[in-house]
CSV table of N, CA, C and O in Angstrom, one decimal:
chain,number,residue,atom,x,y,z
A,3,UNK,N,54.4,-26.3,8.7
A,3,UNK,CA,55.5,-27.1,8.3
A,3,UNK,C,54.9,-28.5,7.9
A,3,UNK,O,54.2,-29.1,8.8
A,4,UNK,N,55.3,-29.3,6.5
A,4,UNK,CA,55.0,-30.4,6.4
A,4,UNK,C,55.7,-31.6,7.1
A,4,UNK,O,56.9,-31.7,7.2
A,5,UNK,N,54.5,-32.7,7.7
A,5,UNK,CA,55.1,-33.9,7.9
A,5,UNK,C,55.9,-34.6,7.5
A,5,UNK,O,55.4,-35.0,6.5
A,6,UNK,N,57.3,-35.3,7.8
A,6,UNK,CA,58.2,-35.9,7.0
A,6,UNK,C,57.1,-37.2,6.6
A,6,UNK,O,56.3,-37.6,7.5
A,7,UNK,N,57.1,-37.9,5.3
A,7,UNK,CA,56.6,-38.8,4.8
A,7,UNK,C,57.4,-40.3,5.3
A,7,UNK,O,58.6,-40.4,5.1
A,8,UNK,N,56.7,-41.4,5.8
A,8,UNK,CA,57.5,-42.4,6.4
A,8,UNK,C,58.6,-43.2,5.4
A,8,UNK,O,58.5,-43.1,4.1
A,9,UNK,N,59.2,-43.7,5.8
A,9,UNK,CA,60.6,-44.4,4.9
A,9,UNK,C,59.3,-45.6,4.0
A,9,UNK,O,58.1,-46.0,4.3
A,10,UNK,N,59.7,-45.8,3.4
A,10,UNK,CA,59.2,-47.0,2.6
A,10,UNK,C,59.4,-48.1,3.2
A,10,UNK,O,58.5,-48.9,3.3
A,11,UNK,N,60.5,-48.4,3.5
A,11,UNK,CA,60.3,-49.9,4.7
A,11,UNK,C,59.8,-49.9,5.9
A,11,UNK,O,59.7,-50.9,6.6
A,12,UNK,N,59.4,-48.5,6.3
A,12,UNK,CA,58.3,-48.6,7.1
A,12,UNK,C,56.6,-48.8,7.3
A,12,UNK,O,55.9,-49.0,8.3
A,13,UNK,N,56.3,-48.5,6.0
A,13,UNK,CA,55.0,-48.7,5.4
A,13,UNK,C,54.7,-50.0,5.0
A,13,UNK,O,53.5,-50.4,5.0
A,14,UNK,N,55.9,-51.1,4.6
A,14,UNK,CA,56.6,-52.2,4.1
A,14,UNK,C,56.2,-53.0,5.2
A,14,UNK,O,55.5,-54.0,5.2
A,15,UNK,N,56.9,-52.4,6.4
A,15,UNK,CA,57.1,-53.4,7.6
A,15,UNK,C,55.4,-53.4,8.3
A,15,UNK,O,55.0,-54.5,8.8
A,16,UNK,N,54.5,-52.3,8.4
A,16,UNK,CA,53.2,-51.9,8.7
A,16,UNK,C,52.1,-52.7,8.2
A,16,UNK,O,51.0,-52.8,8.7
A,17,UNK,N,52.6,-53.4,6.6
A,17,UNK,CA,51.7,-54.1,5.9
A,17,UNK,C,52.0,-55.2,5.9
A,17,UNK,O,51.2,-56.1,5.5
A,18,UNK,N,52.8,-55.4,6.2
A,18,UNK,CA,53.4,-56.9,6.4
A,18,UNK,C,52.5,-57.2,7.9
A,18,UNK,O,51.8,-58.3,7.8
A,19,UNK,N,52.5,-56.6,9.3
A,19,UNK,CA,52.2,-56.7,10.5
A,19,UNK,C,50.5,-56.6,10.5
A,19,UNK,O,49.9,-57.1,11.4
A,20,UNK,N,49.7,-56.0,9.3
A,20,UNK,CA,48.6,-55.9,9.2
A,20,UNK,C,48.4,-57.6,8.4
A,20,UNK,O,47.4,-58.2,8.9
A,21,UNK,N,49.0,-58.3,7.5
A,21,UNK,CA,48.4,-59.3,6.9
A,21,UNK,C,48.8,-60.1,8.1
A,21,UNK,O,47.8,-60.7,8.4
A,22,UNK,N,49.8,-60.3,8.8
A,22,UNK,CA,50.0,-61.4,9.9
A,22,UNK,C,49.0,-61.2,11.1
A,22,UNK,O,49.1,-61.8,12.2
A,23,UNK,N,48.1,-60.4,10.9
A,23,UNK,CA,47.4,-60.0,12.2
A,23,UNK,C,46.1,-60.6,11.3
A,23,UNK,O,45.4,-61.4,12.0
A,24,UNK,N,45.8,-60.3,10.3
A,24,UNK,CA,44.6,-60.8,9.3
A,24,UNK,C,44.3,-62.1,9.7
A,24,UNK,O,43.3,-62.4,10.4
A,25,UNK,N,45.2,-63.0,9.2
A,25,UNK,CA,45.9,-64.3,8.6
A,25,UNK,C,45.0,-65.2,9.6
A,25,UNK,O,44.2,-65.9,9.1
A,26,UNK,N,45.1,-65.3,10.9
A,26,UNK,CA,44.5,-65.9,12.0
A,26,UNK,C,43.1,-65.8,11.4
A,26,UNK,O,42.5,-66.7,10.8
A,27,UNK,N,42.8,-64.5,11.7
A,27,UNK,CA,41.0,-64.6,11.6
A,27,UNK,C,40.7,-65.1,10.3
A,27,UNK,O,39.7,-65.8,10.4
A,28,UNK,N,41.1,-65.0,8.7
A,28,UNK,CA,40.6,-65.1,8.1
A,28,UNK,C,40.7,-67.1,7.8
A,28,UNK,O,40.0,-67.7,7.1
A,29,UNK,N,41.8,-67.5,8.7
A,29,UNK,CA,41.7,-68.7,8.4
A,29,UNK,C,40.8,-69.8,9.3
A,29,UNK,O,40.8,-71.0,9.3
A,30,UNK,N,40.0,-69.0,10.1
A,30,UNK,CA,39.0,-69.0,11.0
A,30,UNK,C,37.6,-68.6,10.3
A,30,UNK,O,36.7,-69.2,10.8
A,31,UNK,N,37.4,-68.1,9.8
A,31,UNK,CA,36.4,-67.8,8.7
A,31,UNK,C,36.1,-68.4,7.8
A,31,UNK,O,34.9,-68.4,7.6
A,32,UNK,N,37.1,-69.1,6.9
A,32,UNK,CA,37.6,-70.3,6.3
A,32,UNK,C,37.0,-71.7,6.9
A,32,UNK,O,36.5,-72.5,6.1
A,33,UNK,N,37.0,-71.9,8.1
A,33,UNK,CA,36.7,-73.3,8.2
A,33,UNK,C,35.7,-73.8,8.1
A,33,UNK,O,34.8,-73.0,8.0
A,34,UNK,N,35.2,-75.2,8.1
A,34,UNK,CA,34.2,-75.7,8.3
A,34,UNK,C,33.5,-75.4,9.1
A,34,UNK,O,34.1,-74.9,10.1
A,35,UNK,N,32.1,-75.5,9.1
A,35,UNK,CA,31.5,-75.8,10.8
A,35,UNK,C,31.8,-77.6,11.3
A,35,UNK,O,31.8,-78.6,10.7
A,36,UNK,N,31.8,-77.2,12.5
A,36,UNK,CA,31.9,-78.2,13.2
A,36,UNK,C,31.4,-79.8,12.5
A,36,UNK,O,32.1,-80.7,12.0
A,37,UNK,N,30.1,-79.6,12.8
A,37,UNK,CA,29.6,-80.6,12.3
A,37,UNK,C,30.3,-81.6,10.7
A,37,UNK,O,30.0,-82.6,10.1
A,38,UNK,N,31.0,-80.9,10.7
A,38,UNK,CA,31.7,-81.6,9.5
A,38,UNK,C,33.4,-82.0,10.2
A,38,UNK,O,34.2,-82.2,9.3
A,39,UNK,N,33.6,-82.0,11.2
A,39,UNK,CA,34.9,-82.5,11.8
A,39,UNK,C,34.8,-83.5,13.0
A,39,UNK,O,33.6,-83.3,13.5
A,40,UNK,N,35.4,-84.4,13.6
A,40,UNK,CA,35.5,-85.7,14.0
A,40,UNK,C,35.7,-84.6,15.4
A,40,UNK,O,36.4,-83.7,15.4
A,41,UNK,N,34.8,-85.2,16.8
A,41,UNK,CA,34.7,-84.8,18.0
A,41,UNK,C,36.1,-84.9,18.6
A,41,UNK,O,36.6,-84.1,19.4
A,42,UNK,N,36.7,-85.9,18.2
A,42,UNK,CA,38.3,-86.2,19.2
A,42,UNK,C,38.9,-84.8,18.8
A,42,UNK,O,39.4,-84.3,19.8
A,43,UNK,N,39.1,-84.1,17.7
A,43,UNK,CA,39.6,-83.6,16.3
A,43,UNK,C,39.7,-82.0,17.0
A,43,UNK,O,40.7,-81.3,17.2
A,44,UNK,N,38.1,-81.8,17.5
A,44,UNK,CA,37.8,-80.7,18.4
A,44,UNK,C,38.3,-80.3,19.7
A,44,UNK,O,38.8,-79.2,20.1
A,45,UNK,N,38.0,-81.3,20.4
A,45,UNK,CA,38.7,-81.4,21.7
A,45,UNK,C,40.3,-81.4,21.5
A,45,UNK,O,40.8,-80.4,21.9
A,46,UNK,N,41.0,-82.2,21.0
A,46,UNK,CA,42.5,-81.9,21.0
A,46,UNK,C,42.4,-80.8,20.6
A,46,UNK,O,42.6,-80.1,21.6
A,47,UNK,N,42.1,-79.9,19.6
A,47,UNK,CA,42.5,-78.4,19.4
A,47,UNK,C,42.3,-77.4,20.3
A,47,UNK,O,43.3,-76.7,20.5
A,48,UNK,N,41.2,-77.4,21.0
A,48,UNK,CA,41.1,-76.6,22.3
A,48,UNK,C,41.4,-76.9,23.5
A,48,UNK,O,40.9,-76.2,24.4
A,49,UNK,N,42.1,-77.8,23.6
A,49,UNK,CA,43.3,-78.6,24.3
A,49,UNK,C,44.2,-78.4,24.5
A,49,UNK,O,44.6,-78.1,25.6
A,50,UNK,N,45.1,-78.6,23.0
A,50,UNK,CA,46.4,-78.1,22.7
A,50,UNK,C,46.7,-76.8,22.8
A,50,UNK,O,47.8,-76.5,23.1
A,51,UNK,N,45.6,-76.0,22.3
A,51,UNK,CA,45.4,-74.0,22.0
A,51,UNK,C,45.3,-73.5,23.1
A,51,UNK,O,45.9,-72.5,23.2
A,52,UNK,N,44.6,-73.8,24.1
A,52,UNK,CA,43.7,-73.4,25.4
A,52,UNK,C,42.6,-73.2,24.6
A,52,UNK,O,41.6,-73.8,24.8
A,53,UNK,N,42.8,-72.0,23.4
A,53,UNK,CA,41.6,-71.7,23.4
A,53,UNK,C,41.3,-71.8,21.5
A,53,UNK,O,42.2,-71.6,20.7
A,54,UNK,N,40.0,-72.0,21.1
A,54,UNK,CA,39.9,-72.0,19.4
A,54,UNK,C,38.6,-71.9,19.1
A,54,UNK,O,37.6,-72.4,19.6
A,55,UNK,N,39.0,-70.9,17.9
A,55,UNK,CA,37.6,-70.5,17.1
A,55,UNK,C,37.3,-71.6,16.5
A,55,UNK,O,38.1,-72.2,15.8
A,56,UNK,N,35.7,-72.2,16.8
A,56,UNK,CA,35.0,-73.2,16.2
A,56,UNK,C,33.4,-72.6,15.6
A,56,UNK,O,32.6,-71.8,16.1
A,57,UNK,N,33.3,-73.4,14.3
A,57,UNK,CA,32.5,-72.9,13.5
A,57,UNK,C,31.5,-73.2,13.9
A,57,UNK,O,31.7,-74.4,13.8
A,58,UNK,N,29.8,-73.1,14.5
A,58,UNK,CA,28.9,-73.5,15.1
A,58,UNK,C,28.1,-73.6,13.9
A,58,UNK,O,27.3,-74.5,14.2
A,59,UNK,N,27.9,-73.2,13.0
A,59,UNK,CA,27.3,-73.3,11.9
A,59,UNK,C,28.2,-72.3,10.8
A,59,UNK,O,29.0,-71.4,11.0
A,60,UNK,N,27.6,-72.7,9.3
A,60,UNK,CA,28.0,-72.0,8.1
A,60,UNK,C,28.9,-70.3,8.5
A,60,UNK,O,30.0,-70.0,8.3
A,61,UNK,N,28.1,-69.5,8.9
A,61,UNK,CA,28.2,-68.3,9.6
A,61,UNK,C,28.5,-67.6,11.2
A,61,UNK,O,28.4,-66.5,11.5
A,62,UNK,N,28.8,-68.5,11.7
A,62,UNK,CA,28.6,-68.3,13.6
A,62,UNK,C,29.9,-69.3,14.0
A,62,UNK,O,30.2,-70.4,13.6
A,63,UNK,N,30.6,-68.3,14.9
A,63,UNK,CA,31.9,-68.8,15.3
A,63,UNK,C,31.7,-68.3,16.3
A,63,UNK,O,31.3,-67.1,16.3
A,64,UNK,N,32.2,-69.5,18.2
A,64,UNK,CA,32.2,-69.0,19.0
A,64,UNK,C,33.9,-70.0,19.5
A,64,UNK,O,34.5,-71.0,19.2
A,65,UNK,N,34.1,-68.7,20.6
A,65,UNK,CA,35.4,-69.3,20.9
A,65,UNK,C,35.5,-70.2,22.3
A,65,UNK,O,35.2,-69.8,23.4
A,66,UNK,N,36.0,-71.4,22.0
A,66,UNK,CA,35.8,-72.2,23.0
A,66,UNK,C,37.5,-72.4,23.7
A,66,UNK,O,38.5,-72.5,23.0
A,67,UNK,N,37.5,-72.5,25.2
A,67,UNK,CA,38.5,-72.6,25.8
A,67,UNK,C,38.8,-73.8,26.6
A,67,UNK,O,37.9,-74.5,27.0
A,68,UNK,N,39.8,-74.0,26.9
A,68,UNK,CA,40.0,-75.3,28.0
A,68,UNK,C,40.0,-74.9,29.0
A,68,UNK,O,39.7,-75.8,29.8
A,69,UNK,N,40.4,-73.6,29.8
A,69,UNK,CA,40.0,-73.4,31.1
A,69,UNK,C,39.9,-72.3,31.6
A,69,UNK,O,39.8,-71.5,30.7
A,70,UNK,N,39.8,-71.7,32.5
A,70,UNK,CA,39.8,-70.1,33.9
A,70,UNK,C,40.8,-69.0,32.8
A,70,UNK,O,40.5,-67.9,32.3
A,71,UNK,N,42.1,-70.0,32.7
A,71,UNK,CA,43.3,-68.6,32.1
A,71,UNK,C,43.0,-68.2,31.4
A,71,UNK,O,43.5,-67.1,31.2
A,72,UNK,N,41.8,-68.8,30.1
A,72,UNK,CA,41.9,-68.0,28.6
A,72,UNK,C,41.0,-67.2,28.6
A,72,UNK,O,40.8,-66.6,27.5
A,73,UNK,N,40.0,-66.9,29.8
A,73,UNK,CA,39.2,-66.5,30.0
A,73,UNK,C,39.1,-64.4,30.9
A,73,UNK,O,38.9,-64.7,32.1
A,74,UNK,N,39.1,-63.5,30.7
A,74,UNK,CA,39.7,-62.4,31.8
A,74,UNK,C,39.2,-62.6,32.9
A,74,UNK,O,38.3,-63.5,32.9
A,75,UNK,N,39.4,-62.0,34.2
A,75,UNK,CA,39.5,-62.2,35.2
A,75,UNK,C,37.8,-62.3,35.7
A,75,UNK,O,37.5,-63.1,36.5
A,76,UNK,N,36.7,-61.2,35.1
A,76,UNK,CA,35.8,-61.4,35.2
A,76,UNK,C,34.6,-62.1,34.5
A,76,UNK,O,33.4,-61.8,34.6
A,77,UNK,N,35.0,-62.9,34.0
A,77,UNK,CA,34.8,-63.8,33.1
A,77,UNK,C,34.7,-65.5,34.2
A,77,UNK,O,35.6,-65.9,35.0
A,78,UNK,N,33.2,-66.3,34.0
A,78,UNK,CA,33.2,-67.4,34.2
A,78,UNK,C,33.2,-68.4,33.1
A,78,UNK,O,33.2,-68.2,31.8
A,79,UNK,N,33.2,-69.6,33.9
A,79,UNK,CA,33.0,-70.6,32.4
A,79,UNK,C,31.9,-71.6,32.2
A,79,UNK,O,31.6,-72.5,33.1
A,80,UNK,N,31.3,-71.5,31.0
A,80,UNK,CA,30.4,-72.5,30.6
A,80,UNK,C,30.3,-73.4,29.8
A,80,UNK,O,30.1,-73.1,28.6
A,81,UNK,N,30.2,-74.5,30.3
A,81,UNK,CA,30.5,-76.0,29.7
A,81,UNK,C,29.6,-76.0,28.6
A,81,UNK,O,28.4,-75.9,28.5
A,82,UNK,N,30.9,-76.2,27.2
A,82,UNK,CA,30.3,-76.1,25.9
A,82,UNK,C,29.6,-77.3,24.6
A,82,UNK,O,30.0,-78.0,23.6
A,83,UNK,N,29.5,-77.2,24.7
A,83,UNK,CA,29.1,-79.0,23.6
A,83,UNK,C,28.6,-78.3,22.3
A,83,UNK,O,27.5,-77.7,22.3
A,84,UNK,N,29.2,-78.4,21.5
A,84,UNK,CA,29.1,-79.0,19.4
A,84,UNK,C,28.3,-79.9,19.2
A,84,UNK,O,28.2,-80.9,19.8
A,85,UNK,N,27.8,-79.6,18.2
A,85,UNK,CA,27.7,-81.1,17.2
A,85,UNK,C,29.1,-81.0,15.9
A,85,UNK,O,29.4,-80.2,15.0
A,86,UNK,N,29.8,-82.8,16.3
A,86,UNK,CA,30.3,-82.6,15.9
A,86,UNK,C,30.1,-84.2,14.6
A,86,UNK,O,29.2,-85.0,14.7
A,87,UNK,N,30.9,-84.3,13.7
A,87,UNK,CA,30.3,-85.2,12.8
A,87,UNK,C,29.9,-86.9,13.2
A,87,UNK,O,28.9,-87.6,13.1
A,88,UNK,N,31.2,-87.0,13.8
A,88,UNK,CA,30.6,-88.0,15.2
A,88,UNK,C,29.8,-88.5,16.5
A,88,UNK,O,29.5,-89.6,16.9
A,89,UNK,N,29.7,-87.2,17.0
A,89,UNK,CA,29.2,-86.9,18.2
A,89,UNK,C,27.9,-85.9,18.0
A,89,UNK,O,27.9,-84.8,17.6
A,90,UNK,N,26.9,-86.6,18.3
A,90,UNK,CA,25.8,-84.6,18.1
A,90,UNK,C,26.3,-84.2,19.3
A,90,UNK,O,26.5,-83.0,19.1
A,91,UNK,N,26.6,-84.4,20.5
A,91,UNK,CA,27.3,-83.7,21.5
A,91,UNK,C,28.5,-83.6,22.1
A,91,UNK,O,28.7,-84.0,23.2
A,92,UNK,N,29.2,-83.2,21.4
A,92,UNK,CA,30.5,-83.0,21.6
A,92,UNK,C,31.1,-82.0,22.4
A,92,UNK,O,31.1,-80.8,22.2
A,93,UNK,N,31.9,-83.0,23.7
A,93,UNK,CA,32.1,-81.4,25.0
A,93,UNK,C,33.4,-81.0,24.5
A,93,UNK,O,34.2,-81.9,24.7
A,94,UNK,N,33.9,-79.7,23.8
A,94,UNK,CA,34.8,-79.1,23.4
A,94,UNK,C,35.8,-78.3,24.3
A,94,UNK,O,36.9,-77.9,24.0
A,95,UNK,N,35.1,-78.2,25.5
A,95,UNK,CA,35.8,-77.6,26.7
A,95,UNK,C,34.7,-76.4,27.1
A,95,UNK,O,33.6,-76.7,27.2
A,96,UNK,N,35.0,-75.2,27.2
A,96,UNK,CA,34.0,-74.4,28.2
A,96,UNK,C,33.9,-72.8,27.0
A,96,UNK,O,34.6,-72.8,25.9
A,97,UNK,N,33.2,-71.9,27.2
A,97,UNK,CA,33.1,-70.5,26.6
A,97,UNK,C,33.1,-69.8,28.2
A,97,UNK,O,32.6,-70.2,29.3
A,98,UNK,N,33.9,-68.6,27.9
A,98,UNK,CA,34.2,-67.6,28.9
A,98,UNK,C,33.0,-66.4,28.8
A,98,UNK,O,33.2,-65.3,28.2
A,99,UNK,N,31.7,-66.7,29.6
A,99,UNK,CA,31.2,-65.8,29.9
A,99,UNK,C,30.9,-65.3,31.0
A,99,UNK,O,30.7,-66.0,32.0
A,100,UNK,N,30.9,-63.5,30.9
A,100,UNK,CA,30.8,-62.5,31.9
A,100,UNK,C,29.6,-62.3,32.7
A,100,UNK,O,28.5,-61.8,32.4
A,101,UNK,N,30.2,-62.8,34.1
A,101,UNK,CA,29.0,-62.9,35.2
A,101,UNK,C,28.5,-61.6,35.1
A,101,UNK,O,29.0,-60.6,34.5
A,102,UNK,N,27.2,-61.6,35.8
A,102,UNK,CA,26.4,-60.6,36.4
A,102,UNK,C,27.0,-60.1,37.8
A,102,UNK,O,27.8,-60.8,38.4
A,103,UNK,N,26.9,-59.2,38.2
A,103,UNK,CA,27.7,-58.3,39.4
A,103,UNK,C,26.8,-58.6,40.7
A,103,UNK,O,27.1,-58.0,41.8
């Protein structure tokens, strides 16, 4: 027996949920690296966010957080610093990495 084929505003509504799901990352891909944005500039963003994709160079994005919550449960944190166009060391807040056992 064949599958009924989905309604057309469901296919509608599926592609619409796939570009809003896109949309974040690609405008994270999009940005500068760091070094071309003002250190205060950084810090309020992963501040305000908890947590934000920052460009570490042309190609390399890591995500930096402001604290423990943005991080899963087994997950520690390590104090992160940028260069930022201001600052060659700019403390951005921490990255969430996974202890050893």
């Amino acid at each position: 027996m064949p599958r009924p084929a989905l309604p057309r505003f469901a296919l509608s509504r599926c592609a619409g949920i796939l570009v809003a799901l896109a949309a974040p990352i690609s405008a994270a891909a999009a940005r500068a690296p760091a070094d071309l944005d003002a250190c205060a500039h950084l810090e309020n963003e992963v501040s305000v966010a908890g947590a934000a994709l920052i460009a570490t160079s042309p190609s390399t994005f890591d995500r930096f957080v402001a604290d423990s919550r943005y991080c899963d449960m087994r997950s520690g944190l390590t104090p992160a610093w940028v260069r930022a166009r201001d600052n060659p060391q700019c403390f951005v807040g921490y990255t969430c990495r996974t202890q050893d056992p």
